[in-house]
mmCIF file of C-alpha atoms in Angstrom:
data_model
loop_
_atom_site.group_PDB
_atom_site.id
_atom_site.type_symbol
_atom_site.label_atom_id
_atom_site.label_comp_id
_atom_site.label_asym_id
_atom_site.label_seq_id
_atom_site.Cartn_x
_atom_site.Cartn_y
_atom_site.Cartn_z
ATOM 1 C CA MET A 25 0.000 0.000 0.000
ATOM 2 C CA ILE A 26 2.714 2.504 1.019
ATOM 3 C CA GLU A 27 4.828 1.470 -1.968
ATOM 4 C CA ASN A 28 1.859 2.183 -4.257
ATOM 5 C CA ARG A 29 1.478 5.643 -2.745
ATOM 6 C CA VAL A 30 5.176 6.323 -3.143
ATOM 7 C CA GLU A 31 5.169 5.094 -6.741
ATOM 8 C CA GLN A 32 2.839 7.979 -7.657
ATOM 9 C CA LEU A 33 5.827 10.293 -7.085
ATOM 10 C CA LYS A 34 7.675 8.898 -10.104
ATOM 11 C CA GLY A 35 8.562 11.753 -12.433
ATOM 12 C CA LYS A 36 6.517 14.178 -10.330
ATOM 13 C CA LEU A 37 6.948 17.169 -8.044
ATOM 14 C CA ILE A 38 7.355 17.042 -4.260
ATOM 15 C CA VAL A 39 6.992 20.420 -2.535
ATOM 16 C CA SER A 40 8.922 21.096 0.656
ATOM 17 C CA CYS A 41 6.625 22.914 3.095
ATOM 18 C CA GLN A 42 8.831 24.068 5.950
ATOM 19 C CA ALA A 43 9.114 27.158 8.128
ATOM 20 C CA LEU A 44 11.583 27.198 11.024
ATOM 21 C CA PRO A 45 10.850 29.005 14.339
ATOM 22 C CA HIS A 46 12.616 32.207 13.230
ATOM 23 C CA GLU A 47 10.662 32.431 9.948
ATOM 24 C CA PRO A 48 7.450 34.468 9.387
ATOM 25 C CA LEU A 49 5.298 31.501 8.310
ATOM 26 C CA HIS A 50 6.278 29.229 11.221
ATOM 27 C CA SER A 51 2.979 27.515 12.067
ATOM 28 C CA SER A 52 1.593 24.018 11.588
ATOM 29 C CA PHE A 53 -1.707 25.566 10.473
ATOM 30 C CA ILE A 54 0.064 27.600 7.778
ATOM 31 C CA MET A 55 2.130 24.619 6.607
ATOM 32 C CA GLY A 56 -1.073 22.598 6.263
ATOM 33 C CA ARG A 57 -2.524 25.299 4.014
ATOM 34 C CA MET A 58 0.771 25.568 2.149
ATOM 35 C CA ALA A 59 0.572 21.834 1.409
ATOM 36 C CA LEU A 60 -3.011 22.257 0.224
ATOM 37 C CA ALA A 61 -1.919 25.061 -2.116
ATOM 38 C CA ALA A 62 0.920 22.848 -3.388
ATOM 39 C CA LYS A 63 -1.552 20.048 -4.082
ATOM 40 C CA GLU A 64 -3.860 22.417 -5.951
ATOM 41 C CA GLY A 65 -0.875 23.423 -8.074
ATOM 42 C CA GLY A 66 -0.135 19.814 -9.002
ATOM 43 C CA ALA A 67 2.337 18.569 -6.375
ATOM 44 C CA LEU A 68 2.130 14.824 -5.810
ATOM 45 C CA GLY A 69 4.090 14.734 -2.536
ATOM 46 C CA ILE A 70 5.148 16.914 0.410
ATOM 47 C CA ARG A 71 8.369 17.154 2.425
ATOM 48 C CA ALA A 72 7.792 18.501 5.942
ATOM 49 C CA ASN A 73 9.535 19.133 9.251
ATOM 50 C CA THR A 74 8.231 17.999 12.705
ATOM 51 C CA LYS A 75 5.450 15.631 13.657
ATOM 52 C CA GLU A 76 3.158 18.599 14.413
ATOM 53 C CA ASP A 77 3.440 20.031 10.900
ATOM 54 C CA ILE A 78 3.106 16.594 9.328
ATOM 55 C CA LYS A 79 -0.035 15.767 11.326
ATOM 56 C CA GLU A 80 -1.648 19.022 10.170
ATOM 57 C CA ILE A 81 -0.547 18.450 6.567
ATOM 58 C CA GLN A 82 -2.003 14.924 6.650
ATOM 59 C CA SER A 83 -5.343 16.429 7.766
ATOM 60 C CA GLN A 84 -5.365 18.694 4.710
ATOM 61 C CA VAL A 85 -3.980 16.575 1.864
ATOM 62 C CA ASP A 86 -3.877 12.887 1.066
ATOM 63 C CA LEU A 87 -0.374 12.915 -0.399
ATOM 64 C CA PRO A 88 2.728 10.893 0.505
ATOM 65 C CA VAL A 89 4.989 12.735 2.931
ATOM 66 C CA ILE A 90 8.766 12.794 3.361
ATOM 67 C CA GLY A 91 9.162 13.549 7.054
ATOM 68 C CA ILE A 92 12.122 15.058 8.867
ATOM 69 C CA VAL A 93 12.871 16.674 12.209
ATOM 70 C CA LYS A 94 15.451 19.453 12.203
ATOM 71 C CA ARG A 95 17.139 19.680 15.605
ATOM 72 C CA ASP A 96 20.512 21.017 16.701
ATOM 73 C CA TYR A 97 22.807 19.140 19.091
ATOM 74 C CA GLU A 98 25.935 20.680 20.588
ATOM 75 C CA ASP A 99 28.203 17.716 19.796
ATOM 76 C CA SER A 100 27.275 17.239 16.121
ATOM 77 C CA LYS A 101 26.876 19.118 12.832
ATOM 78 C CA VAL A 102 24.032 16.787 11.874
ATOM 79 C CA TYR A 103 20.636 18.469 12.241
ATOM 80 C CA ILE A 104 18.286 16.581 9.886
ATOM 81 C CA THR A 105 16.728 13.722 11.875
ATOM 82 C CA PRO A 106 19.941 13.234 13.887
ATOM 83 C CA THR A 107 18.941 10.640 16.543
ATOM 84 C CA MET A 108 16.430 7.910 17.340
ATOM 85 C CA LYS A 109 14.430 10.466 19.345
ATOM 86 C CA GLU A 110 13.502 12.221 16.085
ATOM 87 C CA ILE A 111 12.767 8.925 14.336
ATOM 88 C CA ASP A 112 10.410 7.914 17.165
ATOM 89 C CA GLU A 113 8.634 11.278 16.958
ATOM 90 C CA LEU A 114 8.108 10.893 13.224
ATOM 91 C CA MET A 115 6.816 7.345 13.639
ATOM 92 C CA GLU A 116 3.956 8.768 15.709
ATOM 93 C CA VAL A 117 2.576 10.269 12.476
ATOM 94 C CA LYS A 118 4.015 7.620 10.119
ATOM 95 C CA PRO A 119 5.180 9.574 7.047
ATOM 96 C CA GLU A 120 5.626 7.331 4.012
ATOM 97 C CA ILE A 121 9.342 8.215 3.893
ATOM 98 C CA ILE A 122 11.684 9.463 6.631
ATOM 99 C CA ALA A 123 14.700 11.482 5.470
ATOM 100 C CA LEU A 124 17.914 11.880 7.435
ATOM 101 C CA ASP A 125 21.371 13.370 7.064
ATOM 102 C CA ALA A 126 23.532 10.761 5.322
ATOM 103 C CA THR A 127 26.752 12.773 5.113
ATOM 104 C CA GLY A 128 30.006 11.590 6.638
ATOM 105 C CA ALA A 129 29.502 13.610 9.837
ATOM 106 C CA LEU A 130 29.122 11.775 13.137
ATOM 107 C CA ARG A 131 25.745 12.034 14.810
ATOM 108 C CA PRO A 132 25.198 13.153 18.417
ATOM 109 C CA GLY A 133 27.066 10.855 20.790
ATOM 110 C CA GLY A 134 29.581 9.974 18.061
ATOM 111 C CA VAL A 135 27.204 7.566 16.282
ATOM 112 C CA THR A 136 28.106 6.727 12.671
ATOM 113 C CA LEU A 137 25.596 6.744 9.823
ATOM 114 C CA ASP A 138 26.023 2.984 9.390
ATOM 115 C CA ASP A 139 25.198 2.261 13.031
ATOM 116 C CA PHE A 140 22.243 4.656 13.011
ATOM 117 C CA PHE A 141 20.833 3.140 9.814
ATOM 118 C CA HIS A 142 20.969 -0.348 11.335
ATOM 119 C CA GLN A 143 19.341 0.891 14.570
ATOM 120 C CA ILE A 144 16.425 2.332 12.593
ATOM 121 C CA LYS A 145 16.016 -0.815 10.495
ATOM 122 C CA GLU A 146 16.075 -2.995 13.601
ATOM 123 C CA LYS A 147 13.309 -0.991 15.275
ATOM 124 C CA TYR A 148 11.262 -0.078 12.177
ATOM 125 C CA PRO A 149 12.179 -2.638 9.495
ATOM 126 C CA ASP A 150 9.445 -1.605 7.043
ATOM 127 C CA GLN A 151 9.961 2.164 7.164
ATOM 128 C CA LEU A 152 11.159 3.706 3.887
ATOM 129 C CA LEU A 153 14.253 5.880 4.347
ATOM 130 C CA MET A 154 15.774 8.699 2.288
ATOM 131 C CA ALA A 155 19.452 9.650 2.494
ATOM 132 C CA ASP A 156 20.196 13.391 2.398
ATOM 133 C CA CYS A 157 23.693 13.439 0.841
ATOM 134 C CA SER A 158 26.228 16.096 -0.163
ATOM 135 C CA THR A 159 28.644 14.219 -2.459
ATOM 136 C CA VAL A 160 28.590 11.410 -5.000
ATOM 137 C CA GLU A 161 30.630 9.261 -2.589
ATOM 138 C CA GLU A 162 28.124 9.752 0.237
ATOM 139 C CA ALA A 163 25.240 8.971 -2.105
ATOM 140 C CA LEU A 164 26.806 5.720 -3.273
ATOM 141 C CA HIS A 165 27.644 4.724 0.312
ATOM 142 C CA ALA A 166 24.008 5.321 1.347
ATOM 143 C CA ASP A 167 22.919 3.316 -1.691
ATOM 144 C CA GLU A 168 25.122 0.400 -0.581
ATOM 145 C CA LEU A 169 23.780 0.649 2.980
ATOM 146 C CA GLY A 170 20.280 0.127 1.632
ATOM 147 C CA PHE A 171 18.509 3.486 1.775
ATOM 148 C CA ASP A 172 15.335 3.338 -0.334
ATOM 149 C CA PHE A 173 15.902 6.820 -1.770
ATOM 150 C CA ILE A 174 19.108 8.756 -2.381
ATOM 151 C CA GLY A 175 18.761 12.549 -2.203
ATOM 152 C CA THR A 176 21.057 15.413 -3.187
ATOM 153 C CA THR A 177 19.671 17.594 -0.392
ATOM 154 C CA MET A 178 22.989 18.525 1.241
ATOM 155 C CA VAL A 179 25.072 19.395 -1.831
ATOM 156 C CA GLY A 180 26.838 22.686 -1.084
ATOM 157 C CA TYR A 181 25.904 22.642 2.603
ATOM 158 C CA THR A 182 28.815 20.611 3.996
ATOM 159 C CA GLU A 183 32.547 21.272 4.246
ATOM 160 C CA GLN A 184 33.261 18.514 1.720
ATOM 161 C CA SER A 185 30.770 19.949 -0.802
ATOM 162 C CA LYS A 186 30.922 23.704 -0.134
ATOM 163 C CA ASN A 187 32.368 24.416 -3.592
ATOM 164 C CA ASP A 188 29.815 22.217 -5.357
ATOM 165 C CA LYS A 189 26.577 23.361 -6.948
ATOM 166 C CA ILE A 190 23.871 20.861 -7.751
ATOM 167 C CA GLU A 191 23.151 22.392 -11.163
ATOM 168 C CA ALA A 192 26.808 22.843 -12.160
ATOM 169 C CA ASN A 193 27.715 21.453 -15.585
ATOM 170 C CA ASP A 194 24.176 20.343 -16.373
ATOM 171 C CA PHE A 195 23.629 18.561 -13.054
ATOM 172 C CA GLU A 196 26.804 16.471 -13.267
ATOM 173 C CA ILE A 197 26.470 15.282 -9.642
ATOM 174 C CA ILE A 198 22.967 14.001 -10.307
ATOM 175 C CA LYS A 199 24.072 12.308 -13.521
ATOM 176 C CA GLN A 200 26.837 10.424 -11.683
ATOM 177 C CA ILE A 201 24.557 9.304 -8.860
ATOM 178 C CA VAL A 202 21.789 8.172 -11.219
ATOM 179 C CA ALA A 203 24.309 6.235 -13.311
ATOM 180 C CA LYS A 204 25.750 4.324 -10.352
ATOM 181 C CA ALA A 205 23.026 3.994 -7.701
ATOM 182 C CA LYS A 206 20.787 0.946 -7.508
ATOM 183 C CA ASN A 207 18.050 2.694 -5.539
ATOM 184 C CA ARG A 208 15.813 5.604 -6.524
ATOM 185 C CA VAL A 209 17.364 9.066 -6.669
ATOM 186 C CA ILE A 210 15.482 12.190 -5.588
ATOM 187 C CA ALA A 211 16.841 15.548 -6.765
ATOM 188 C CA GLU A 212 16.665 18.236 -4.105
ATOM 189 C CA GLY A 213 18.480 21.509 -3.606
ATOM 190 C CA ASN A 214 18.572 24.656 -5.763
ATOM 191 C CA ILE A 215 15.985 23.327 -8.211
ATOM 192 C CA ASN A 216 14.534 26.821 -8.495
ATOM 193 C CA THR A 217 12.948 26.931 -11.950
ATOM 194 C CA PRO A 218 10.421 24.717 -13.752
ATOM 195 C CA GLU A 219 13.064 24.141 -16.431
ATOM 196 C CA LYS A 220 15.554 22.723 -13.911
ATOM 197 C CA ALA A 221 12.881 20.443 -12.436
ATOM 198 C CA LYS A 222 12.039 19.132 -15.904
ATOM 199 C CA ARG A 223 15.727 18.645 -16.722
ATOM 200 C CA VAL A 224 16.562 16.524 -13.679
ATOM 201 C CA VAL A 225 13.603 14.255 -14.352
ATOM 202 C CA GLU A 226 14.856 13.863 -17.935
ATOM 203 C CA LEU A 227 18.223 12.809 -16.454
ATOM 204 C CA GLY A 228 16.556 9.881 -14.730
ATOM 205 C CA VAL A 229 15.800 10.913 -11.155
ATOM 206 C CA PHE A 230 12.764 9.296 -9.556
ATOM 207 C CA SER A 231 11.315 12.568 -8.322
ATOM 208 C CA VAL A 232 12.225 16.177 -7.582
ATOM 209 C CA VAL A 233 11.804 18.217 -4.395
ATOM 210 C CA VAL A 234 11.346 21.977 -4.689
ATOM 211 C CA GLY A 235 11.156 24.142 -1.583
ATOM 212 C CA SER A 236 12.064 27.780 -0.962
ATOM 213 C CA ILE A 237 11.223 29.096 -4.429
ATOM 214 C CA ILE A 238 7.627 27.932 -3.857
ATOM 215 C CA THR A 239 7.098 28.113 -0.097
ATOM 216 C CA ARG A 240 9.337 30.846 1.368
ATOM 217 C CA PRO A 241 7.836 34.186 0.293
ATOM 218 C CA GLN A 242 10.509 36.207 2.114
ATOM 219 C CA LEU A 243 13.199 34.671 -0.141
ATOM 220 C CA ILE A 244 11.106 35.043 -3.290
ATOM 221 C CA THR A 245 10.509 38.690 -2.407
ATOM 222 C CA LYS A 246 14.211 39.243 -1.738
ATOM 223 C CA SER A 247 15.131 38.036 -5.249
ATOM 224 C CA PHE A 248 12.846 40.695 -6.734
ATOM 225 C CA ALA A 249 13.925 43.430 -4.311
ATOM 226 C CA ASP A 250 17.628 42.684 -4.898
ATOM 227 C CA ALA A 251 17.120 42.937 -8.647
ATOM 228 C CA LEU A 252 15.827 46.489 -8.214
ATOM 229 C CA LYS A 253 18.695 47.733 -6.060
#
């Protein structure tokens, strides 16, 4: 059943509906309406942060959800679903897919990605997992580990990828991952035009996540305001 729901994402758009505490639209109610607007526009899936937002989104739209919890810990750079605490929270609302940081960084308490992956699979063997990666090497390692989906979410956001851009040289990073990975690849990060979204699907990704350019009006406004300076 879940696999059937996830399969509807093939070649389609997933909209990331997130607003952090310091952002103007931070509200589960607003994110629920944002998801509804995304559905009306043709989105076939939603990516969302926190069990509260996801629960509200699920009350508004019947679309598959990629769930995350963003939380900072003092002893780790990892902030996307970093520990089992966040996994347990997400399992209360049961998103179809749970995404987590799959970079080389150690998690809180010095836990490696490999150990964390096995802990999740031991506790929730049927839960679909997405790896948020920043390099081709990380993506292929996550693929070998057995993540159901390999994402390019973290490209440019880590020390090892800070000079990389996801769209550089006609999405070369995505091309390499698609060519070598066994599992489904989801393009995410800096896909900020309809043309780019169409292009990555043509390159063979399973689906594409678009966020800020659709759901963060302060950033959309800034791009216009900056152009007039």
